[in-house]
C-alpha cells in the first residue's frame, strides 16, 4: 500500500495584503534615503567646521610661519586683501593659494578678493579711484582705514642670468617670498610706526646694515634684513654724543663690543635701565670689558671671564684614527623655563658660534630688587671655563682648581619690577655670553640662532604671545643639516666599515650559492 503525500495549497495573496507590503517596502526605502541624506549632511557639517589642511608642495611654500599665525590670530579688526593681478601672471596662483591660507588662519578676520583688471572693469576703476595706484599685479592690504601695496618684485626673486639681446627670454623665478612680503606689510599696518632699536656703536662692534648681499662674514646683514621685515627700525647710537638714551628708543642693543664702555656710557645705560628700559646685551665672549661686566653684576648677572670649551674625540675618515680636538663654541640646549622667549625651540639644540663666556646669576636680587631671572640656554657639564688664552692648535690644560666646570648658563632674561598676577610696565634685559652666533658667518653655521634672537628682541618689545612673536618668514632655500660628534663618528664607521662589510656579505653569499 502506498502513502500519498498530501500537498497543501499555497496561500493566496489578497489585494489588501499586496498593497500593505508594497507600502512597507516603499516606506523603508524612503527612510533609508532620509537617513542617507542626514548622514551625508552631518559628515559635511563636521567636515566644514573641523578639518585639516595639508601642503604637499615640495618646499612647503604655503605652510605659514609661527610669526604669521600669531599676527593673524591677534588681529583686532578685519583686513581686506585684494589681489589685483592680470591673467597669466607667473605667481598669480601662488599668491591666491597663500592668501587663502591667511584667510583660513585668521578665522574670518582676513578676506580675499580677486580682481582681474581686464575682466572686472567697474571694480578695477573703483579700486584705482580709492587707492590711487596705476600699476598692475599688486596685492592691496586694507586695515582700519590704512592701506599698503605689495608688488610682484617684493614677492619673488628672479635668477640673475645673462640676457641675449636677440632673444626675448622671460626671467626665471628663483624663490617665492610671498609670505615674507605680505606679513611684513600687514605687520606695518597693524603696528603703525615701526619699533625703534638703537644699536650702541664705537667699541668695535659688528656692523648691522642692510645690503643686497653678504659682504663680510663679520657683518650682520642677515640680522638687519630680518629686523626690517619684523617692522623694527634700527639706528646706531654713540652714547658719548648724547645726554641720554633717545626718548623714542623702544630698546637698546649692545652687539659684542670689543672695547670696554666708559663710565659715562655705563651711567647712561644704567639710567635707561632704571627707567624701565629694554636692553639686549650680547657679549663678545670673554672680552676685556670690566666696566660693562661690573655693571651687569650689579643687576645680578656676572660674566664668568673665561671661554667655554670642551675636549672631543673624533674619527679621522682619511686615516681611520681617533684624534682629540678642542670645541671652542658653546653647544647646549634651550631651556624649558624660557618658553615665553624660546617658544617652540625649548629643549632643542643651541649652538653659539665663536667664543662664549658663562653667566653667573645672583638670585638674591630677586627679593632685594624685584628682579626675575629666566634661564634661556645652558651647556652641559662636559664644558669648562678656560681662563688661559688659546695658543695655536695646542690643547689648553684643564685646571679644576681654578677653572670652573659646567654646566653653565649662557643666556638669561631679566625682568625688573614684575608682580605676579598684575600687569605692569617693567624693565627688561636679555644677556647672552656670545655675539658671534648672530654675525653672518655664525648664521651660516647655525641659522636657528636668528630665530632665538628675534624672539628675544620681540620679548623686549612686549610682543610675546601676540603680534610679531615667532619665527619670521624666510625665503625657501636648499635644505641643510649639521652633524654632532656622535653622528659624525657613526657616519665615519658606516663609510669605513659598514659599506665594505655589506659588499663582502653579498660576495660571500654569491660564492656560497655557486659552490652549492
Coordinates of C-alpha atoms in Angstrom, one line a residue:
X1 CA 0.0 0.0 0.0
X2 CA 1.5 3.4 -1.0
X3 CA 1.1 6.5 1.0
X4 CA 0.1 9.6 -0.9
X5 CA 1.6 12.8 0.3
X6 CA -0.9 15.4 0.9
X7 CA 0.1 18.7 -0.8
X8 CA -1.2 21.9 0.9
X9 CA -2.2 24.7 -1.5
X10 CA -0.1 27.9 -1.3
X11 CA -1.8 30.8 0.4
X12 CA -3.4 33.1 -2.0
X13 CA -2.5 36.8 -1.6
X14 CA -5.3 39.2 -1.4
X15 CA -5.2 42.7 -2.9
X16 CA -5.1 44.2 0.6
X17 CA -2.0 42.2 1.6
X18 CA -0.1 43.1 -1.6
X19 CA -0.8 46.8 -1.2
X20 CA 0.3 46.8 2.5
X21 CA 3.6 45.0 1.6
X22 CA 4.3 47.5 -1.2
X23 CA 3.7 50.4 1.2
X24 CA 6.0 48.9 3.8
X25 CA 8.8 48.5 1.2
X26 CA 8.3 52.0 -0.1
X27 CA 8.3 53.5 3.4
X28 CA 11.6 51.6 4.2
X29 CA 13.2 52.9 1.1
X30 CA 12.1 56.5 1.9
X31 CA 13.5 56.1 5.5
X32 CA 16.8 54.8 4.2
X33 CA 17.1 57.7 1.7
X34 CA 16.3 60.2 4.5
X35 CA 19.0 58.6 6.8
X36 CA 21.5 58.8 3.9
X37 CA 20.8 62.5 3.5
X38 CA 21.1 63.1 7.2
X39 CA 24.4 61.2 7.5
X40 CA 25.9 63.0 4.4
X41 CA 24.7 66.3 5.9
X42 CA 26.3 65.6 9.3
X43 CA 29.5 64.5 7.7
X44 CA 29.6 67.7 5.6
X45 CA 28.8 69.8 8.6
X46 CA 31.5 68.3 10.7
X47 CA 34.0 68.4 7.9
X48 CA 33.2 72.1 7.2
X49 CA 33.8 73.1 10.8
X50 CA 36.6 70.6 11.8
X51 CA 39.1 70.0 9.1
X52 CA 42.8 70.0 8.5
X53 CA 44.7 71.4 5.5
X54 CA 48.0 69.8 4.2
X55 CA 50.6 71.4 1.9
X56 CA 52.0 68.8 -0.4
X57 CA 54.3 71.2 -2.3
X58 CA 57.9 70.1 -2.4
X59 CA 59.3 73.1 -0.5
X60 CA 56.2 73.6 1.8
X61 CA 55.8 77.1 0.4
X62 CA 52.3 77.6 1.8
X63 CA 53.0 76.4 5.4
X64 CA 52.7 79.7 7.4
X65 CA 55.4 80.5 9.9
X66 CA 54.6 81.0 13.6
X67 CA 55.0 84.8 13.2
X68 CA 52.4 85.0 10.6
X69 CA 50.0 82.7 12.5
X70 CA 50.4 84.8 15.7
X71 CA 49.9 88.0 13.7
X72 CA 46.7 86.7 12.1
X73 CA 45.4 85.3 15.3
X74 CA 46.0 88.6 17.1
X75 CA 44.1 90.8 14.6
X76 CA 41.6 93.1 16.4
X77 CA 40.0 94.4 13.2
X78 CA 39.2 93.0 9.8
X79 CA 41.7 93.0 7.0
X80 CA 40.8 93.1 3.3
X81 CA 43.3 91.6 0.9
X82 CA 42.7 92.5 -2.8
X83 CA 44.6 90.6 -5.4
X84 CA 44.9 92.9 -8.4
X85 CA 46.6 90.6 -11.0
X86 CA 46.3 90.2 -14.7
X87 CA 45.7 86.7 -16.1
X88 CA 48.8 84.7 -16.8
X89 CA 50.9 86.2 -14.0
X90 CA 53.7 83.7 -13.1
X91 CA 52.9 83.9 -9.4
X92 CA 49.2 84.7 -9.5
X93 CA 48.1 81.3 -8.5
X94 CA 50.7 81.1 -5.7
X95 CA 49.6 84.4 -4.3
X96 CA 45.9 83.3 -4.3
X97 CA 46.7 80.0 -2.6
X98 CA 48.9 81.7 0.0
X99 CA 46.2 84.3 0.9
X100 CA 43.6 81.6 1.2
X101 CA 45.9 80.2 4.0
X102 CA 45.9 83.6 5.6
X103 CA 42.1 83.8 5.5
X104 CA 41.8 80.3 7.0
X105 CA 44.3 81.0 9.8
X106 CA 42.7 84.4 10.6
X107 CA 39.3 82.7 11.4
X108 CA 37.5 85.1 9.1
X109 CA 39.3 88.3 10.1
X110 CA 41.0 88.5 6.7
X111 CA 39.0 88.3 3.5
X112 CA 40.4 87.8 0.0
X113 CA 39.1 89.3 -3.2
X114 CA 40.5 88.6 -6.7
X115 CA 40.2 91.4 -9.3
X116 CA 41.4 91.0 -12.9
X117 CA 41.6 94.5 -14.4
X118 CA 40.7 93.5 -18.0
X119 CA 37.7 91.5 -16.9
X120 CA 36.3 93.4 -13.9
X121 CA 36.4 96.9 -15.4
X122 CA 34.0 98.5 -12.9
X123 CA 35.6 97.1 -9.8
X124 CA 39.1 97.9 -11.2
X125 CA 38.1 101.6 -11.7
X126 CA 36.6 101.7 -8.2
X127 CA 39.9 100.4 -6.7
X128 CA 42.0 102.8 -8.8
X129 CA 40.0 105.8 -7.6
X130 CA 40.0 104.7 -4.0
X131 CA 43.7 103.7 -3.6
X132 CA 45.3 105.9 -6.3
X133 CA 47.6 103.4 -8.0
X134 CA 48.5 102.9 -11.6
X135 CA 50.4 99.6 -11.6
X136 CA 49.2 96.1 -12.1
X137 CA 50.0 92.8 -10.4
X138 CA 49.8 94.1 -6.8
X139 CA 48.2 93.0 -3.5
X140 CA 46.3 95.7 -1.7
X141 CA 46.0 95.3 2.1
X142 CA 43.4 97.4 3.8
X143 CA 43.3 97.6 7.6
X144 CA 41.4 100.1 9.8
X145 CA 41.3 102.7 7.0
X146 CA 45.0 102.3 6.2
X147 CA 46.3 100.6 3.1
X148 CA 49.6 99.2 1.8
X149 CA 50.6 97.8 -1.6
X150 CA 52.8 94.7 -2.1
X151 CA 54.0 94.3 -5.7
X152 CA 55.4 91.3 -7.6
X153 CA 59.0 92.5 -7.1
X154 CA 58.7 92.1 -3.4
X155 CA 57.1 88.6 -3.5
X156 CA 59.5 86.9 -5.9
X157 CA 63.2 86.7 -6.6
X158 CA 64.4 86.2 -10.1
X159 CA 67.6 84.4 -11.2
X160 CA 70.4 86.7 -12.4
X161 CA 71.2 85.5 -15.9
X162 CA 72.9 86.9 -18.9
X163 CA 70.3 88.2 -21.4
X164 CA 70.7 87.6 -25.1
X165 CA 69.8 90.9 -26.9
X166 CA 68.5 88.8 -29.9
X167 CA 66.2 86.6 -27.8
X168 CA 63.3 87.7 -25.6
X169 CA 63.6 85.5 -22.6
X170 CA 61.3 85.7 -19.5
X171 CA 63.3 85.8 -16.3
X172 CA 63.2 82.6 -14.3
X173 CA 61.9 82.6 -10.7
X174 CA 64.4 81.6 -8.1
X175 CA 62.4 81.9 -4.9
X176 CA 58.9 82.8 -3.9
X177 CA 58.9 85.3 -1.0
X178 CA 55.2 86.0 -0.8
X179 CA 54.7 85.3 2.9
X180 CA 57.7 87.4 3.9
X181 CA 56.4 90.4 1.9
X182 CA 52.8 90.1 2.9
X183 CA 53.4 89.5 6.6
X184 CA 55.9 92.5 6.7
X185 CA 53.3 94.8 5.1
X186 CA 50.5 93.6 7.3
X187 CA 52.7 94.0 10.4
X188 CA 53.4 97.6 9.5
X189 CA 49.7 98.3 9.0
X190 CA 48.7 96.7 12.4
X191 CA 51.5 98.3 14.5
X192 CA 51.7 101.6 12.7
X193 CA 55.1 103.2 13.2
X194 CA 58.0 100.8 13.4
X195 CA 59.7 99.8 16.7
X196 CA 62.9 101.8 17.2
X197 CA 66.0 99.8 18.2
X198 CA 69.2 101.7 19.0
X199 CA 72.5 99.8 18.5
X200 CA 75.4 101.1 20.6
X201 CA 78.5 101.7 18.4
X202 CA 82.0 102.9 18.8
X203 CA 83.5 99.8 20.5
X204 CA 84.5 97.6 17.6
X205 CA 81.0 96.0 17.2
X206 CA 79.9 94.1 14.1
X207 CA 78.1 96.4 11.6
X208 CA 74.4 95.9 11.5
X209 CA 73.4 97.1 8.0
X210 CA 71.1 96.5 5.0
X211 CA 72.8 95.2 1.9
X212 CA 71.9 93.4 -1.3
X213 CA 74.3 90.5 -0.5
X214 CA 76.5 89.3 2.3
X215 CA 79.8 91.2 2.2
X216 CA 82.0 90.2 5.1
X217 CA 81.3 87.3 7.5
X218 CA 81.8 89.6 10.5
X219 CA 78.9 91.8 9.4
X220 CA 75.3 91.3 10.4
X221 CA 73.4 91.8 7.1
X222 CA 71.1 88.8 7.7
X223 CA 70.0 90.0 11.1
X224 CA 69.4 93.6 9.8
X225 CA 67.2 92.3 7.0
X226 CA 65.1 90.3 9.4
X227 CA 64.7 93.2 11.7
X228 CA 63.4 95.3 8.8
X229 CA 60.9 92.5 7.9
X230 CA 59.7 92.5 11.5
X231 CA 58.9 96.2 11.5
X232 CA 61.9 97.1 13.6
X233 CA 63.9 100.1 12.6
X234 CA 67.4 100.2 13.9
X235 CA 69.9 103.1 14.2
X236 CA 73.4 103.4 15.5
X237 CA 73.9 105.2 18.8
X238 CA 77.1 106.7 20.1
X239 CA 76.5 107.2 23.8
X240 CA 79.3 109.8 24.1
X241 CA 77.4 112.1 21.7
X242 CA 74.1 112.2 23.6
X243 CA 73.0 113.3 27.1
X244 CA 70.6 110.4 27.5
X245 CA 69.2 107.5 25.5
X246 CA 66.7 108.9 23.0
X247 CA 63.1 109.1 24.1
X248 CA 61.9 107.2 21.1
X249 CA 64.0 104.2 21.9
X250 CA 61.9 101.0 22.2
X251 CA 65.0 99.0 23.1
X252 CA 68.8 99.4 23.1
X253 CA 71.2 96.7 21.8
X254 CA 74.9 96.1 22.7
X255 CA 76.2 93.9 20.0
X256 CA 79.5 92.3 21.0
X257 CA 81.7 95.3 22.0
X258 CA 85.4 94.5 21.7
X259 CA 86.4 97.5 23.8
X260 CA 85.0 98.5 27.2
X261 CA 82.4 101.2 27.7
X262 CA 83.4 104.4 29.5
X263 CA 81.9 105.3 32.9
X264 CA 79.8 108.0 31.2
X265 CA 78.3 105.4 28.8
X266 CA 77.7 103.0 31.7
X267 CA 75.9 105.8 33.6
X268 CA 73.5 106.4 30.6
X269 CA 72.7 102.7 30.2
X270 CA 72.1 102.5 34.0
X271 CA 69.7 105.4 33.9
X272 CA 67.9 103.9 31.0
X273 CA 67.6 100.5 32.7
X274 CA 66.3 102.1 35.9
X275 CA 63.7 104.0 33.9
X276 CA 62.0 100.8 32.7
X277 CA 64.3 100.4 29.7
X278 CA 64.8 97.4 27.4
X279 CA 68.3 96.1 26.8
X280 CA 69.7 93.3 24.6
X281 CA 73.3 92.7 25.7
X282 CA 75.4 90.3 23.5
X283 CA 78.8 89.9 25.0
X284 CA 82.0 89.4 22.9
X285 CA 82.7 86.1 24.7
X286 CA 85.3 86.6 27.4
X287 CA 86.3 90.0 26.0
X288 CA 88.0 92.6 28.2
X289 CA 85.1 94.8 29.3
X290 CA 85.5 95.1 33.0
X291 CA 83.2 98.2 33.5
X292 CA 80.4 96.6 31.5
X293 CA 80.8 93.3 33.4
X294 CA 80.7 95.1 36.7
X295 CA 77.5 96.9 35.8
X296 CA 75.9 93.7 34.7
X297 CA 76.9 92.1 38.0
X298 CA 75.0 94.9 39.9
X299 CA 71.8 93.6 38.2
X300 CA 72.6 90.0 39.2
X301 CA 74.4 88.7 36.0
X302 CA 78.1 88.2 36.3
X303 CA 80.1 87.2 33.2
X304 CA 82.4 84.3 34.0
X305 CA 85.5 85.8 32.4
X306 CA 86.7 82.5 30.7
X307 CA 86.0 80.9 27.4
X308 CA 83.6 78.0 27.4
X309 CA 85.2 74.9 25.7
X310 CA 85.4 71.2 25.9
X311 CA 87.6 68.3 24.6
X312 CA 86.1 66.0 22.0
X313 CA 87.3 62.9 20.2
X314 CA 86.6 62.5 16.5
X315 CA 87.4 59.8 14.0
X316 CA 89.5 60.9 11.1
X317 CA 87.9 59.4 8.0
X318 CA 91.2 59.6 5.9
X319 CA 93.5 57.9 8.5
X320 CA 90.9 55.9 10.4
X321 CA 92.5 57.1 13.6
X322 CA 90.7 58.9 16.5
X323 CA 92.0 62.4 17.3
X324 CA 91.4 64.8 20.2
X325 CA 90.2 68.2 19.3
X326 CA 89.0 71.3 21.1
X327 CA 85.4 72.5 20.7
X328 CA 85.7 76.3 21.2
X329 CA 82.0 77.1 20.6
X330 CA 79.3 76.5 23.2
X331 CA 76.8 73.8 22.4
X332 CA 73.9 73.2 24.6
X333 CA 70.1 73.4 24.7
X334 CA 67.4 76.0 25.1
X335 CA 65.8 75.9 28.5
X336 CA 62.2 74.7 29.1
X337 CA 61.8 77.5 31.6
X338 CA 62.2 80.2 28.9
X339 CA 59.3 79.2 26.7
X340 CA 58.0 82.7 26.6
X341 CA 61.1 83.6 24.6
X342 CA 62.4 80.3 23.2
X343 CA 58.9 79.4 22.1
X344 CA 59.0 76.1 20.2
X345 CA 62.8 75.9 20.5
X346 CA 62.6 74.8 24.1
X347 CA 64.6 71.6 24.6
X348 CA 66.3 71.8 21.2
X349 CA 70.0 72.1 20.5
X350 CA 71.6 75.5 20.8
X351 CA 74.8 76.4 19.1
X352 CA 76.7 79.7 19.9
X353 CA 79.4 80.2 17.2
X354 CA 82.7 81.6 18.4
X355 CA 83.9 82.5 21.9
X356 CA 81.3 82.3 24.7
X357 CA 81.5 83.1 28.3
X358 CA 79.4 81.8 31.2
X359 CA 76.9 83.8 33.2
X360 CA 76.5 83.5 36.9
X361 CA 73.2 84.6 38.4
X362 CA 72.8 86.2 41.8
X363 CA 69.3 85.1 42.9
X364 CA 69.4 87.3 46.0
X365 CA 68.5 90.2 43.6
X366 CA 65.1 88.5 43.2
X367 CA 63.8 89.7 46.6
X368 CA 66.1 92.7 47.1
X369 CA 65.4 94.5 43.8
X370 CA 62.4 92.5 42.4
X371 CA 64.4 91.1 39.5
X372 CA 63.0 87.9 38.0
X373 CA 65.6 85.6 36.3
X374 CA 64.7 83.2 33.4
X375 CA 67.5 81.0 32.1
X376 CA 67.2 80.7 28.3
X377 CA 70.1 78.4 27.3
X378 CA 72.7 76.3 29.0
X379 CA 75.6 74.0 28.2
X380 CA 76.4 70.7 29.8
X381 CA 78.9 69.5 32.4
X382 CA 81.5 68.4 29.8
X383 CA 82.4 72.1 29.3
X384 CA 84.8 74.1 31.4
X385 CA 85.6 77.8 31.5
X386 CA 89.2 78.2 30.2
X387 CA 90.9 81.2 31.8
X388 CA 94.1 81.0 29.7
X389 CA 94.1 82.1 26.1
X390 CA 94.2 79.5 23.3
X391 CA 97.8 79.5 21.8
X392 CA 97.7 77.7 18.4
X393 CA 96.4 74.2 18.0
X394 CA 97.7 73.1 21.4
X395 CA 95.1 71.7 23.8
X396 CA 94.9 74.0 26.8
X397 CA 95.3 72.4 30.2
X398 CA 92.1 71.9 32.2
X399 CA 92.7 73.1 35.8
X400 CA 89.7 72.2 38.0
X401 CA 91.4 74.0 40.9
X402 CA 90.9 77.5 39.4
X403 CA 88.7 77.0 36.3
X404 CA 85.0 76.3 36.8
X405 CA 83.3 73.2 35.4
X406 CA 80.0 73.1 33.7
X407 CA 77.1 73.2 33.4
X408 CA 76.9 76.9 32.6
X409 CA 74.2 79.3 31.8
X410 CA 74.9 81.2 28.5
X411 CA 71.7 83.2 28.0
X412 CA 69.4 84.7 30.6
X413 CA 66.4 87.1 30.7
X414 CA 65.8 89.6 33.5
X415 CA 62.6 91.4 34.3
X416 CA 62.7 94.2 36.9
X417 CA 59.6 95.3 38.8
X418 CA 57.3 92.4 37.7
X419 CA 54.5 91.4 40.0
X420 CA 52.7 88.1 40.0
X421 CA 49.1 88.3 38.7
X422 CA 49.5 92.1 37.9
X423 CA 50.3 93.5 34.5
X424 CA 52.7 96.5 35.0
X425 CA 55.4 98.1 33.0
X426 CA 58.8 96.6 33.7
X427 CA 62.4 96.9 32.8
X428 CA 63.6 94.0 30.7
X429 CA 67.1 92.8 29.8
X430 CA 68.5 89.8 27.9
X431 CA 72.1 88.9 28.4
X432 CA 73.9 86.4 26.1
X433 CA 77.5 85.4 26.7
X434 CA 78.1 85.3 22.9
X435 CA 77.6 87.6 19.9
X436 CA 79.3 85.6 17.1
X437 CA 76.2 83.5 16.6
X438 CA 74.4 86.5 15.0
X439 CA 77.0 87.7 12.5
X440 CA 76.7 86.4 9.0
X441 CA 79.4 83.8 9.5
X442 CA 77.8 82.5 12.6
X443 CA 74.3 82.2 11.0
X444 CA 75.9 80.2 8.2
X445 CA 76.9 77.6 10.9
X446 CA 73.6 77.6 12.7
X447 CA 70.7 79.5 11.2
X448 CA 68.3 78.9 14.0
X449 CA 70.2 81.4 16.2
X450 CA 68.4 84.0 14.2
X451 CA 65.0 82.7 15.5
X452 CA 66.3 82.9 19.1
X453 CA 67.5 86.5 18.6
X454 CA 64.2 87.6 17.0
X455 CA 62.2 86.0 19.7
X456 CA 64.4 87.7 22.4
X457 CA 64.0 91.1 20.7
X458 CA 60.2 90.7 20.4
X459 CA 60.0 89.8 24.1
X460 CA 61.8 93.1 24.9
X461 CA 59.3 94.9 22.7
X462 CA 56.3 93.4 24.5
X463 CA 55.4 91.3 21.5
X464 CA 55.3 87.9 23.4
X465 CA 52.1 85.9 22.8
X466 CA 50.9 88.4 20.2
X467 CA 51.8 90.2 17.1
X468 CA 55.3 89.6 15.6
X469 CA 56.3 86.9 18.1
X470 CA 57.9 83.9 16.5
X471 CA 60.0 82.8 13.5
X472 CA 60.0 85.3 10.6
X473 CA 59.0 84.2 7.1
X474 CA 62.1 83.0 5.2
X475 CA 63.0 82.5 1.7
X476 CA 62.9 78.9 0.7
X477 CA 66.5 77.6 0.4
X478 CA 68.2 74.3 -0.1
X479 CA 67.8 72.1 3.0
X480 CA 71.0 71.8 5.1
X481 CA 71.8 69.8 8.2
X482 CA 74.6 69.6 10.7
X483 CA 76.0 66.6 12.5
X484 CA 77.3 66.4 16.1
X485 CA 80.4 64.4 17.0
X486 CA 78.5 61.2 17.7
X487 CA 76.7 61.4 14.4
X488 CA 79.9 62.1 12.6
X489 CA 81.6 59.1 14.2
X490 CA 78.6 56.9 13.3
X491 CA 78.8 58.2 9.7
X492 CA 82.5 57.6 9.5
X493 CA 82.1 54.0 10.8
X494 CA 79.4 53.4 8.3
X495 CA 81.6 54.5 5.4
X496 CA 84.8 52.9 6.6
X497 CA 83.4 49.6 7.9
X498 CA 79.7 49.3 7.1
X499 CA 79.8 49.6 3.3
X500 CA 82.8 47.2 2.9
X501 CA 81.1 44.7 5.2
X502 CA 77.9 44.8 3.1
X503 CA 79.8 44.3 -0.1
X504 CA 81.7 41.4 1.5
X505 CA 78.5 39.8 2.7
X506 CA 77.0 39.9 -0.8
X507 CA 80.2 38.5 -2.3
X508 CA 80.2 35.6 0.3
X509 CA 76.5 34.9 -0.4
X510 CA 77.2 34.7 -4.2
X511 CA 80.2 32.5 -3.7
X512 CA 78.2 30.1 -1.4
X513 CA 75.4 29.8 -3.9
X514 CA 77.8 28.9 -6.7
X515 CA 79.5 26.3 -4.5
X516 CA 76.3 24.7 -3.7

